[in-house]
Backbone as CSV, one residue per row, in Angstrom:
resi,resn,N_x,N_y,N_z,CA_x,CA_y,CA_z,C_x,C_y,C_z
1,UNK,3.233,18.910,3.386,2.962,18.413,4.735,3.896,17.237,5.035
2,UNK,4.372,17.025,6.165,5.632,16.196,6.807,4.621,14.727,7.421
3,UNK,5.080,13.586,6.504,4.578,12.452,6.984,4.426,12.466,8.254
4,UNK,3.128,11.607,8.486,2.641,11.273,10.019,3.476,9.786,10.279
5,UNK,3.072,9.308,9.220,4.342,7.923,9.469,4.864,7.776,7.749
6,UNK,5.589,6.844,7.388,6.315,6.745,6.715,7.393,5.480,7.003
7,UNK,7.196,4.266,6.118,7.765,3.484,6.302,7.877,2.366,4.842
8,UNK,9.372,1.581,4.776,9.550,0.780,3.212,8.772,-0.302,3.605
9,UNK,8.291,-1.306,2.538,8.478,-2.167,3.218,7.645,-3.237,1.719
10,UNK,6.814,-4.293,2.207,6.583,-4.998,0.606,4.634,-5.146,0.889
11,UNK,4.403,-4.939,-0.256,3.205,-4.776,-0.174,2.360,-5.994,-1.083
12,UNK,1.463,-6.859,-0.293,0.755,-8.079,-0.859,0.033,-7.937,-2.231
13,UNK,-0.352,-6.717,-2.542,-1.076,-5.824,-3.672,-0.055,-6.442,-5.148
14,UNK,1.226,-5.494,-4.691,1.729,-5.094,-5.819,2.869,-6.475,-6.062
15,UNK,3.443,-6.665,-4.615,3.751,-8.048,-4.645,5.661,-7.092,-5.021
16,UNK,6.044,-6.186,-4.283,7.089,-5.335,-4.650,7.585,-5.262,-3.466
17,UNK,8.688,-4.004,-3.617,9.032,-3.057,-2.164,8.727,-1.624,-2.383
18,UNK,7.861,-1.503,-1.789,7.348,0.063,-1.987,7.939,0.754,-1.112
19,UNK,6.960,1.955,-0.778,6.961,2.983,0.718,5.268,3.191,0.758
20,UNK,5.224,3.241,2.068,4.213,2.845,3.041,4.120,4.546,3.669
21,UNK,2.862,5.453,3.256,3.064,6.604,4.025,1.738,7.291,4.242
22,UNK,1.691,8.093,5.661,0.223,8.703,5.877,0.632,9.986,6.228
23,UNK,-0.107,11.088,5.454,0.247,12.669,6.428,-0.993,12.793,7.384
24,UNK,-1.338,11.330,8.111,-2.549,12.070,8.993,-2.167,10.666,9.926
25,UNK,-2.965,10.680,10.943,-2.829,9.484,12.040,-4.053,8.491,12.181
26,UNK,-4.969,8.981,11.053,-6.337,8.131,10.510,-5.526,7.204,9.525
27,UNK,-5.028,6.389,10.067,-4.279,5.301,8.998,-5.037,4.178,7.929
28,UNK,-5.937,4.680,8.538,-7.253,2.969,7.616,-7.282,3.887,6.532
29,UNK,-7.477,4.713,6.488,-7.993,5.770,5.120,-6.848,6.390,4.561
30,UNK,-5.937,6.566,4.916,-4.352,7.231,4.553,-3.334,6.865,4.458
31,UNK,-3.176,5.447,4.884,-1.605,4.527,4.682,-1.543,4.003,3.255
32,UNK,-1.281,5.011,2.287,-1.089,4.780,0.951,0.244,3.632,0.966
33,UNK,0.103,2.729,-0.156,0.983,1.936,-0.536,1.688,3.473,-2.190
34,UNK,2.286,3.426,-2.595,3.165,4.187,-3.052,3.167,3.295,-4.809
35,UNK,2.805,2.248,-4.722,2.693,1.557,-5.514,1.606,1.297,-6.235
36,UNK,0.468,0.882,-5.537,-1.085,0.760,-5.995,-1.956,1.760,-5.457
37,UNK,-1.230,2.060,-4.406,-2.597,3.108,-3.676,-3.646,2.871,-2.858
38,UNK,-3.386,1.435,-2.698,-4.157,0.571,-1.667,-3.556,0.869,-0.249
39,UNK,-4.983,1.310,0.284,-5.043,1.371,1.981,-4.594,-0.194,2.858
40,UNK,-4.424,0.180,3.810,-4.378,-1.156,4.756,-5.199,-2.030,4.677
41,UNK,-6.917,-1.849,4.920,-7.390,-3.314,4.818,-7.255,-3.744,3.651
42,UNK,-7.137,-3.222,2.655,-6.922,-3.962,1.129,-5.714,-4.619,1.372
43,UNK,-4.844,-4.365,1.765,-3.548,-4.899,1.704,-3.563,-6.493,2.872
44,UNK,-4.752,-6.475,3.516,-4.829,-6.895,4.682,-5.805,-8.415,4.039
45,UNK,-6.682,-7.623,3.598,-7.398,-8.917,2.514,-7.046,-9.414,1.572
46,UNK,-5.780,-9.007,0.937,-5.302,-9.376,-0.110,-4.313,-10.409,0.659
47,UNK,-3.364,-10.445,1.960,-2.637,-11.496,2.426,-3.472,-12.481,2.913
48,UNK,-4.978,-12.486,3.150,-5.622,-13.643,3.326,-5.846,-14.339,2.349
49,UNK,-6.257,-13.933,1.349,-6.733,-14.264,0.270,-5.400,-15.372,-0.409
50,UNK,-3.964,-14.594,-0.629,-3.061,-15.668,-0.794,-2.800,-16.773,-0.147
51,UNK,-2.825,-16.098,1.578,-2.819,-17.604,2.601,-3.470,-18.347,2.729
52,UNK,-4.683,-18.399,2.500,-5.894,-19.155,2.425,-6.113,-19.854,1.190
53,UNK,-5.839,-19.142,0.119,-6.301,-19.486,-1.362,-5.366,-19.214,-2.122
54,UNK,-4.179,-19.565,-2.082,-2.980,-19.455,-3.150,-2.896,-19.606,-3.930
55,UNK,-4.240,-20.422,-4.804,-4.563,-20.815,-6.205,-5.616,-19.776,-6.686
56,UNK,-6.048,-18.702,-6.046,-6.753,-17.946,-6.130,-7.030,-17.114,-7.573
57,UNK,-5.923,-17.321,-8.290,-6.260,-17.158,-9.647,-6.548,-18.142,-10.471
58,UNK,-6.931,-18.971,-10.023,-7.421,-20.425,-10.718,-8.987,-20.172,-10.582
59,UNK,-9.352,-19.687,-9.632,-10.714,-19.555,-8.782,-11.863,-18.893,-9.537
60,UNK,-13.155,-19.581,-9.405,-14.068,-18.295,-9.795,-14.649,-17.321,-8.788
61,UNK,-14.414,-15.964,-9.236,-14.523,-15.346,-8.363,-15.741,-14.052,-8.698
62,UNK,-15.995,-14.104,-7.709,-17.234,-12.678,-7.450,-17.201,-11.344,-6.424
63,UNK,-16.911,-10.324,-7.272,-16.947,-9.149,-6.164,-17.871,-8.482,-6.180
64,UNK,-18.709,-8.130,-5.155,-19.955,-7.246,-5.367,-19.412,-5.682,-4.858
65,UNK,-19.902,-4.814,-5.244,-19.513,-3.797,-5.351,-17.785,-3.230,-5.360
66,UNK,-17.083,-3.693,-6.663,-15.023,-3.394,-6.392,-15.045,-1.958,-6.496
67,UNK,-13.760,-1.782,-6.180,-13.587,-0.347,-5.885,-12.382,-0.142,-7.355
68,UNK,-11.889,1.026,-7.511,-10.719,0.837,-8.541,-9.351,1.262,-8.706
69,UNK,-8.739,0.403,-6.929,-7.545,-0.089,-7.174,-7.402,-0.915,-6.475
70,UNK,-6.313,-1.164,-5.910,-6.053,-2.477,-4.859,-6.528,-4.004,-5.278
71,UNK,-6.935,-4.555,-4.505,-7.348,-5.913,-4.793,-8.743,-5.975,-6.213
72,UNK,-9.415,-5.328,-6.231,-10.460,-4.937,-6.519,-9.397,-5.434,-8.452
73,UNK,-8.241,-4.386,-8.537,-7.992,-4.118,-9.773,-7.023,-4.999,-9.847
74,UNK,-6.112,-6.206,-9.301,-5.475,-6.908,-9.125,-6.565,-8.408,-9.555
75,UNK,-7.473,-8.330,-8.931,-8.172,-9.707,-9.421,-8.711,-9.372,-10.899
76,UNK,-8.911,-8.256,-10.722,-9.744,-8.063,-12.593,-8.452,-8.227,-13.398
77,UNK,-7.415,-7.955,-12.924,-6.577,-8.193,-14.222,-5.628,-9.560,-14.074
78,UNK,-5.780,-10.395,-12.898,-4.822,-11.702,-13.094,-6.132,-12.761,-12.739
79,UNK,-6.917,-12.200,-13.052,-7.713,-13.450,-12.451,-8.859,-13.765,-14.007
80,UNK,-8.817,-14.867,-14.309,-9.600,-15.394,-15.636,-11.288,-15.266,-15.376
81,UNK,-11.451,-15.686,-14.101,-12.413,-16.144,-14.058,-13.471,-14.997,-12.658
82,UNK,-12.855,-14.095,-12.907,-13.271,-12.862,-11.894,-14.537,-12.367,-12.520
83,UNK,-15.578,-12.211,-12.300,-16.364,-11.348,-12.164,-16.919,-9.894,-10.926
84,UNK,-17.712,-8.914,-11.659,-18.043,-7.971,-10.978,-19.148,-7.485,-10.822
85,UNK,-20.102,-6.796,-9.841,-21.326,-6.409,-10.184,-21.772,-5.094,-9.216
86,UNK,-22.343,-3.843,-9.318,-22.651,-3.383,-8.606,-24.365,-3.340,-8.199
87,UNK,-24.879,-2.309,-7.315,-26.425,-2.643,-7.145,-26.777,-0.367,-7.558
88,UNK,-27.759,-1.121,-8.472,-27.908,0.321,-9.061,-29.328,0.396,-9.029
89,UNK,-30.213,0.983,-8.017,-31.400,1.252,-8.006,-32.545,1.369,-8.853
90,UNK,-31.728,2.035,-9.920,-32.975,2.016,-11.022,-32.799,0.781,-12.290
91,UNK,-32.226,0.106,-11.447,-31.807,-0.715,-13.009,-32.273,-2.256,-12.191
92,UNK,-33.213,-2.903,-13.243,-33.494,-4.060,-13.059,-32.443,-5.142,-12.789
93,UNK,-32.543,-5.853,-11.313,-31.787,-7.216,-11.218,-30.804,-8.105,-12.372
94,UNK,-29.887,-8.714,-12.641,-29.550,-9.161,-13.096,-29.183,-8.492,-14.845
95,UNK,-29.111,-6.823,-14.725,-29.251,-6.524,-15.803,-27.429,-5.869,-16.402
96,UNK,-27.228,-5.517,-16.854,-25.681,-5.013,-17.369,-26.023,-3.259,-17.502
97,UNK,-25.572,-2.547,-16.777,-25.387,-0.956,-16.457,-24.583,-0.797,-17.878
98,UNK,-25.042,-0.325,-18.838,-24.503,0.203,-20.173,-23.579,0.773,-20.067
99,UNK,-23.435,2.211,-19.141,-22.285,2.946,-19.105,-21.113,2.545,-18.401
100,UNK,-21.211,2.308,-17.315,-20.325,1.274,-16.176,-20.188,0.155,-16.659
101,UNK,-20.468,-0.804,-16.929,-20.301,-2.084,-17.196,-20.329,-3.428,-16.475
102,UNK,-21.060,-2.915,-15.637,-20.832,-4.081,-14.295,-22.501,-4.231,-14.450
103,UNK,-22.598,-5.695,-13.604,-24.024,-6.315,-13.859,-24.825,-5.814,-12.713
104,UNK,-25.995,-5.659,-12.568,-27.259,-5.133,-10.965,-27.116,-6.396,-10.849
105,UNK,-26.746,-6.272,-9.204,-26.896,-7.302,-8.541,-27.108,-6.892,-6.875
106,UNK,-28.268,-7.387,-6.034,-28.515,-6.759,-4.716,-28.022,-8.402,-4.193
107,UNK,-27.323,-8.484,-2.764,-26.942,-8.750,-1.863,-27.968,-9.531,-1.410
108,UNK,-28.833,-8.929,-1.160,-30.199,-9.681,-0.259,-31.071,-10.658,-1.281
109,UNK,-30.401,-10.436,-2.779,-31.608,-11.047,-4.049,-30.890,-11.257,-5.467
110,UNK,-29.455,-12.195,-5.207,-28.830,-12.213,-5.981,-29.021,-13.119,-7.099
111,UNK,-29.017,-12.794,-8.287,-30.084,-13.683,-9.539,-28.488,-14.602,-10.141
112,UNK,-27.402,-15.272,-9.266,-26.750,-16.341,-9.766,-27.657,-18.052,-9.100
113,UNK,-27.234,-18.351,-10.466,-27.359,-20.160,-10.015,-26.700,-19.966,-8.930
114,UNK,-27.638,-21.587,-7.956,-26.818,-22.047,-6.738,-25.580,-22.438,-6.931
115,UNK,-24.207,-22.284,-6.385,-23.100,-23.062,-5.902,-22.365,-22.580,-7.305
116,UNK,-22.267,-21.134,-7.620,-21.731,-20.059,-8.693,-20.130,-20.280,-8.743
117,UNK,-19.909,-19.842,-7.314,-18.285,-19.536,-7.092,-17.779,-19.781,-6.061
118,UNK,-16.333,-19.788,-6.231,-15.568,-20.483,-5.191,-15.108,-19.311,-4.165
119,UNK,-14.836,-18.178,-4.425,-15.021,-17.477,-3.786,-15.757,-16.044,-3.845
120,UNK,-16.548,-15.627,-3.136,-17.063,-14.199,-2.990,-16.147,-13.293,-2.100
121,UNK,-16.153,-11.763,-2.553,-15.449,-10.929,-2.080,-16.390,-9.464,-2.028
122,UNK,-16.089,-9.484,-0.702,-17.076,-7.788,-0.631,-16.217,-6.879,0.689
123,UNK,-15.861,-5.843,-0.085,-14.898,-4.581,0.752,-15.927,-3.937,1.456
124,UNK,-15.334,-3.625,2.539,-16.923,-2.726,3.800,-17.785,-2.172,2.897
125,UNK,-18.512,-3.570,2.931,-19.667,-3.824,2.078,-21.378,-4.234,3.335
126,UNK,-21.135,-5.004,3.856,-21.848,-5.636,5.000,-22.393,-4.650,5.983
127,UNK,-21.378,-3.895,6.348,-21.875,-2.452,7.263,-23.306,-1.761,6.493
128,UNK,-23.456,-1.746,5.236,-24.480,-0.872,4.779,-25.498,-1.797,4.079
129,UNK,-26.513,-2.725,4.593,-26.871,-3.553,4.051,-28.343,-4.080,5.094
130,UNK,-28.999,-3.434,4.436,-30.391,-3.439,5.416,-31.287,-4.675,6.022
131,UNK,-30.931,-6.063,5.291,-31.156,-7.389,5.816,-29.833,-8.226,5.769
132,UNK,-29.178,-7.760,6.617,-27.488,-8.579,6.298,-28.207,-10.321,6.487
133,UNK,-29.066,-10.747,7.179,-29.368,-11.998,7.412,-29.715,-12.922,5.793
134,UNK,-30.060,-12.007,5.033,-30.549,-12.336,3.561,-29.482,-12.331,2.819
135,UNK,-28.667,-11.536,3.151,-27.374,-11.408,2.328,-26.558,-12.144,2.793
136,UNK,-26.373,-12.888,4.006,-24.917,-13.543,4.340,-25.407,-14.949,3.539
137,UNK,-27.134,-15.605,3.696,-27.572,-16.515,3.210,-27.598,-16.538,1.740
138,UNK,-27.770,-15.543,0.741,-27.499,-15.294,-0.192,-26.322,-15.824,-1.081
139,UNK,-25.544,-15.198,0.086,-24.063,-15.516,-0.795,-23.614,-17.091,-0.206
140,UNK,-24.093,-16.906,0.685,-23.645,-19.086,0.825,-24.341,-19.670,-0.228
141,UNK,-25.627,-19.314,-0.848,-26.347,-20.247,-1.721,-25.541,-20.071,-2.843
142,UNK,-24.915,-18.742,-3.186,-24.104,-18.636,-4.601,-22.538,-19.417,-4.228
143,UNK,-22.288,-19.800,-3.578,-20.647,-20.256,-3.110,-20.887,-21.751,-3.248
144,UNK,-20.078,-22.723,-4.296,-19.280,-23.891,-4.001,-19.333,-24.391,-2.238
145,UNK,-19.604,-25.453,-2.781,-19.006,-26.192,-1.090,-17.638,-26.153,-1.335
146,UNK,-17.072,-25.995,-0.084,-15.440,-25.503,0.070,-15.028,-23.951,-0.607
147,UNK,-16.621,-23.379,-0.873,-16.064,-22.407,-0.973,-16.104,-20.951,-0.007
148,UNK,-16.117,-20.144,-0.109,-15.474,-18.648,0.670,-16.131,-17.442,0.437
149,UNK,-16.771,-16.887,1.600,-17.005,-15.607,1.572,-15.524,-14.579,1.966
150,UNK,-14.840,-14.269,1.649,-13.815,-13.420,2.575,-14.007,-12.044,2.153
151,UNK,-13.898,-11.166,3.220,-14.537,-9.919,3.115,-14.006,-8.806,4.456
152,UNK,-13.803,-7.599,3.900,-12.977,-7.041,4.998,-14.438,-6.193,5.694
153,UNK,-14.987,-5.516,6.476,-15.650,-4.662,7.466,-15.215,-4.452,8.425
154,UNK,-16.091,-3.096,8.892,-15.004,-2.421,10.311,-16.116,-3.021,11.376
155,UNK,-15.288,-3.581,12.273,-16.132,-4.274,13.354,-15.842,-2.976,14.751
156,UNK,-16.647,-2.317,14.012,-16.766,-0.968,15.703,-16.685,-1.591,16.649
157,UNK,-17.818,-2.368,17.142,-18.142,-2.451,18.063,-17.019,-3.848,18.768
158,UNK,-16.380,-4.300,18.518,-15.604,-5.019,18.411,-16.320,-6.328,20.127
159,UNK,-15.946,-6.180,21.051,-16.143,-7.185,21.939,-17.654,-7.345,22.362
160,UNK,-18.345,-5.899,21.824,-19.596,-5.733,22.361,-20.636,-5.831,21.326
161,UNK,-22.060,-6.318,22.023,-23.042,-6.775,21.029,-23.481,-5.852,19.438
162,UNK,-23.338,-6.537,18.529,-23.411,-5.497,17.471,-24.792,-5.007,17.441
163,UNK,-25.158,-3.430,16.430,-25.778,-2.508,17.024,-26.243,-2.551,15.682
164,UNK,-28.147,-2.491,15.057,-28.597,-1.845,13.937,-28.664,-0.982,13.949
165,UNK,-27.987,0.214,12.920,-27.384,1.590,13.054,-28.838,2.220,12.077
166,UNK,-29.468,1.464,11.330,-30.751,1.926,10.336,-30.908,0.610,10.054
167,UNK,-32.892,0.751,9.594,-33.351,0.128,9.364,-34.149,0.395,8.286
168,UNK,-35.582,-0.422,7.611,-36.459,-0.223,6.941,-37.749,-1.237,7.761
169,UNK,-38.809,0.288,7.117,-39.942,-0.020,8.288,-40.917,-1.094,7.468
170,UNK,-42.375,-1.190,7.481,-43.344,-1.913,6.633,-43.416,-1.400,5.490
171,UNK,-43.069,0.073,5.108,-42.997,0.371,4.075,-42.232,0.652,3.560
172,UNK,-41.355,0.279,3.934,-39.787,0.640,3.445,-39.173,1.665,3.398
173,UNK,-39.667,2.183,4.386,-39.212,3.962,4.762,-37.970,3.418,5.888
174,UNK,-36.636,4.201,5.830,-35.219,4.194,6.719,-36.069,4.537,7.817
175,UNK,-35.800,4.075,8.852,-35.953,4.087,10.025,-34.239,4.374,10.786
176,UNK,-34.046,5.174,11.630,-32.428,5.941,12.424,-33.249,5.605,13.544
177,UNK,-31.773,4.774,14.469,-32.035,3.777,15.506,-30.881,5.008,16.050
178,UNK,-30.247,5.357,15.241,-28.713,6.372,16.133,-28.660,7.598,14.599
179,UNK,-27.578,8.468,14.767,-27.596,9.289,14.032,-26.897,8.896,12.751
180,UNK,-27.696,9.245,11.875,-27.057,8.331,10.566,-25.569,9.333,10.429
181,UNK,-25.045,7.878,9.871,-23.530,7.714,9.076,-23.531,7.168,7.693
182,UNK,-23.145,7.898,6.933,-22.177,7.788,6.163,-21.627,7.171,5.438
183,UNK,-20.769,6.249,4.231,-19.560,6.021,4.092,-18.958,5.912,2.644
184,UNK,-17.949,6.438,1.629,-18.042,6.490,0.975,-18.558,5.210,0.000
185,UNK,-19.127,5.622,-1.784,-19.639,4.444,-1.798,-18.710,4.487,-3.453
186,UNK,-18.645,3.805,-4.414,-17.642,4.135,-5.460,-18.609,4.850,-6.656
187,UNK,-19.397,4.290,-6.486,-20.527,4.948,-7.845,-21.549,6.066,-7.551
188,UNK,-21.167,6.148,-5.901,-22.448,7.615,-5.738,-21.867,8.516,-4.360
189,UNK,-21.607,9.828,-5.226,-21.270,10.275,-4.659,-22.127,11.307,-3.284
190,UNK,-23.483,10.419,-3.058,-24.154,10.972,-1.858,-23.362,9.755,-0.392
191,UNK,-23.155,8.746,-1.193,-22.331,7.945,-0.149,-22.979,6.598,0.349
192,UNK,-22.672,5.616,1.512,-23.991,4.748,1.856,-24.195,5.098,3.070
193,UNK,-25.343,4.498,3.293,-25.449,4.704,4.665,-25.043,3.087,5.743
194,UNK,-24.728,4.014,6.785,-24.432,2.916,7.452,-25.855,1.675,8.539
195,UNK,-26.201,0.859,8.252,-27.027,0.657,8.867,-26.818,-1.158,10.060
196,UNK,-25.246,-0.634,9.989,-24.853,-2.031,11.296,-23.507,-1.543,12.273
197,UNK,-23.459,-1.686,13.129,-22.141,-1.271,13.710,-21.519,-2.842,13.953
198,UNK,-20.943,-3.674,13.574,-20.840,-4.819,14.129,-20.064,-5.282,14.797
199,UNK,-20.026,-6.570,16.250,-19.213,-6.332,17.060,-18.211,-8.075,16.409
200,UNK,-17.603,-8.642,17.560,-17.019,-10.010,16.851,-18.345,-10.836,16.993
201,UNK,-19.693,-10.462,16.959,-20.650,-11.519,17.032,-20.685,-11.801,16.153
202,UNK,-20.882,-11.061,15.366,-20.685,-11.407,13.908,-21.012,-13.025,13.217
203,UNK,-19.606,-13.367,13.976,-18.950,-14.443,13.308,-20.846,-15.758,13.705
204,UNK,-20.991,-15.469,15.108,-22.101,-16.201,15.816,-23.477,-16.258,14.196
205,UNK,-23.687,-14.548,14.229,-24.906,-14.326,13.564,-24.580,-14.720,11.917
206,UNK,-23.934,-14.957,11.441,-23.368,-15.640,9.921,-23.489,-17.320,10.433
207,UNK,-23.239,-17.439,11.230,-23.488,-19.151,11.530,-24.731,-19.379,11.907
208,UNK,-25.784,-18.612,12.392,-27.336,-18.716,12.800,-27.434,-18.481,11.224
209,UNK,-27.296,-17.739,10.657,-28.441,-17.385,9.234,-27.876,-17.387,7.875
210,UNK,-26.530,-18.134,8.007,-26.101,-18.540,6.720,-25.487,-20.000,6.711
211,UNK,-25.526,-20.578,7.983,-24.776,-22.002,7.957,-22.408,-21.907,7.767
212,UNK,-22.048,-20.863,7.967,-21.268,-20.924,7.613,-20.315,-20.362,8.841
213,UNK,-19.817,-21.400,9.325,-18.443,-21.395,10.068,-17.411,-19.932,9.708
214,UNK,-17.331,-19.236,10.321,-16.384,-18.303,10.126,-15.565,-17.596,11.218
215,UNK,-14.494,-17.450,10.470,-12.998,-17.040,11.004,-12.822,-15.312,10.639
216,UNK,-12.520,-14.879,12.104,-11.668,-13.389,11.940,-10.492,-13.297,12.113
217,UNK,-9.751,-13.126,10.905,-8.352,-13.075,10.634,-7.983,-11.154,11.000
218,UNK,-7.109,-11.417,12.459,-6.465,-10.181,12.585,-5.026,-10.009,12.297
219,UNK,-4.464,-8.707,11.947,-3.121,-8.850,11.037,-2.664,-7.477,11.850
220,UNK,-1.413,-7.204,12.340,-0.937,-6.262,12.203,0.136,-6.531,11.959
221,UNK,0.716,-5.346,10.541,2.191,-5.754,10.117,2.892,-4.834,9.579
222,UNK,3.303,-3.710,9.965,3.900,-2.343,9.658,4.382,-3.149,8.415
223,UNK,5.449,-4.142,8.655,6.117,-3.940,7.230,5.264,-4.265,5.922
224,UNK,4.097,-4.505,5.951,3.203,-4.669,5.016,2.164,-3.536,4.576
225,UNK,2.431,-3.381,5.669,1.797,-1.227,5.691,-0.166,-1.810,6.062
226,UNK,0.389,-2.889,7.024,-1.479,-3.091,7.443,-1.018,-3.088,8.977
227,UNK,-1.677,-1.867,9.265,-1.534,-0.950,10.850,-2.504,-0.299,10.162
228,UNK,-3.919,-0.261,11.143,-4.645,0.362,11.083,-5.824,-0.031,12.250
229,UNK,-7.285,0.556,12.167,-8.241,0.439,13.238,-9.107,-0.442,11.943
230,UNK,-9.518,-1.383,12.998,-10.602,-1.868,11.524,-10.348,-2.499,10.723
231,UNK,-9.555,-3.051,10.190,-8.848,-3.885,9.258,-9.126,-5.275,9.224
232,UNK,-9.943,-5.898,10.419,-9.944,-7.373,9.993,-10.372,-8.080,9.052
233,UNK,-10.397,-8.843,8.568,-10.366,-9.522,7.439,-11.078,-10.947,8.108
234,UNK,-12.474,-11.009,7.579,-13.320,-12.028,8.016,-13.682,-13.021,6.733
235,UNK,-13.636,-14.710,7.202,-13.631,-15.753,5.931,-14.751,-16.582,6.721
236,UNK,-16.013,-16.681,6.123,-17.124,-17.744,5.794,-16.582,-18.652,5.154
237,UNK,-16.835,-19.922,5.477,-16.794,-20.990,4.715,-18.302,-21.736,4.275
238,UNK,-18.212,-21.801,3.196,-19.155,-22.957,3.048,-18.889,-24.359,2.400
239,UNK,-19.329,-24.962,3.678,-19.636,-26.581,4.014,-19.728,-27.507,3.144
């Protein structure tokens, strides 16, 4: 099949000159770097992450659910002080997944001491997350003062009020507000579901229920191979 685009150029990932190429015009999901294999917003969070935090391998760091390449596999291997954890249903809080190797850890009920790390990192992670208000507060209580949530999600709804896409009722039965979606997830292959469409309020509702000032960093930069829908790259601070 004959590239949809195709272009050289240097990629924040690999820190090289690659080629930049998609055989489809869904570029968020198909603008392979040639080098790591990292899509656009990875490539997109990974130039914040240097501009913002250039000492970033000095840093302690936390990713909740990494994926395995791109930034995800770039901090596990230059970074000392990186940790990882996913959230595995049947496995008690704070426990170590034997086969995988990563620690249970939920978002909304995270079992680190206060003021853990300097920065937290979560890839369209936030979209599928049934009390995001618990979780944005969550992770400010685990973050350093001066330190950082930065985290990429697709802000659908972009100018307009963001939308609960699913919920959970008194008994904790999903409740579909719209027709459920989707999205891939790395450890299960039924997928997550989506239960936020979010617009730039965002930034408002993280400052009501986590205390934390935050910035949406937008990027478009063919020669970096971050052209895509969705890609912004959003940084919490905490105070």
């Amino acid at each position: 099949m004959t590239a949809y685009l195709e272009v050289s150029g240097y990629c924040p990932i690999c820190e090289k000159k690659v080629q930049f190429a998609s055989e489809y015009n869904w570029l968020r999901d198909h603008f392979l770097c040639s080098g790591c294999g990292s899509i656009p917003r990875e490539r997109a969070l990974m130039k914040v992450i240097n501009d913002y935090y250039p000492n970033y391998r000095d840093l302690i760091i936390h990713e909740s659910s990494p994926g395995g390449r791109g930034v995800s596999v770039k901090l596990h291997s230059e970074c000392s002080h990186y940790s990882a954890s996913h959230y595995y249903p049947d496995l008690a809080l704070g426990t170590m997944h034997k086969k995988h190797g990563y620690q249970c850890e939920s978002l909304e009920a995270l079992t680190f001491e206060d003021e853990s790390f300097d920065l937290f990192i979560t890839q369209d992670v936030m979209e599928h997350i049934f009390d995001p208000s618990k979780a944005f507060s969550e992770i400010a209580r685990v973050l350093k003062p001066g330190g950082a949530h930065v985290f990429t999600v697709p802000i659908i709804n972009k100018g307009a009020q963001s939308e609960c896409w699913a919920s959970l009722d008194d008994k904790g039965e999903i409740v579909y507000h719209h027709d459920p979606e989707y999205h891939g997830n790395p450890i299960d292959s039924k997928g997550s579901l989506v239960t936020m469409h979010w617009g730039y309020d965002m930034a408002e509702f993280i400052q009501c229920h986590a205390n934390m000032p935050t910035t949406i960093v937008m990027i478009d930069d063919i020669n970096m191979g971050v052209r895509a829908e969705y890609i912004d790259v959003v940084v919490s601070y905490k105070l």
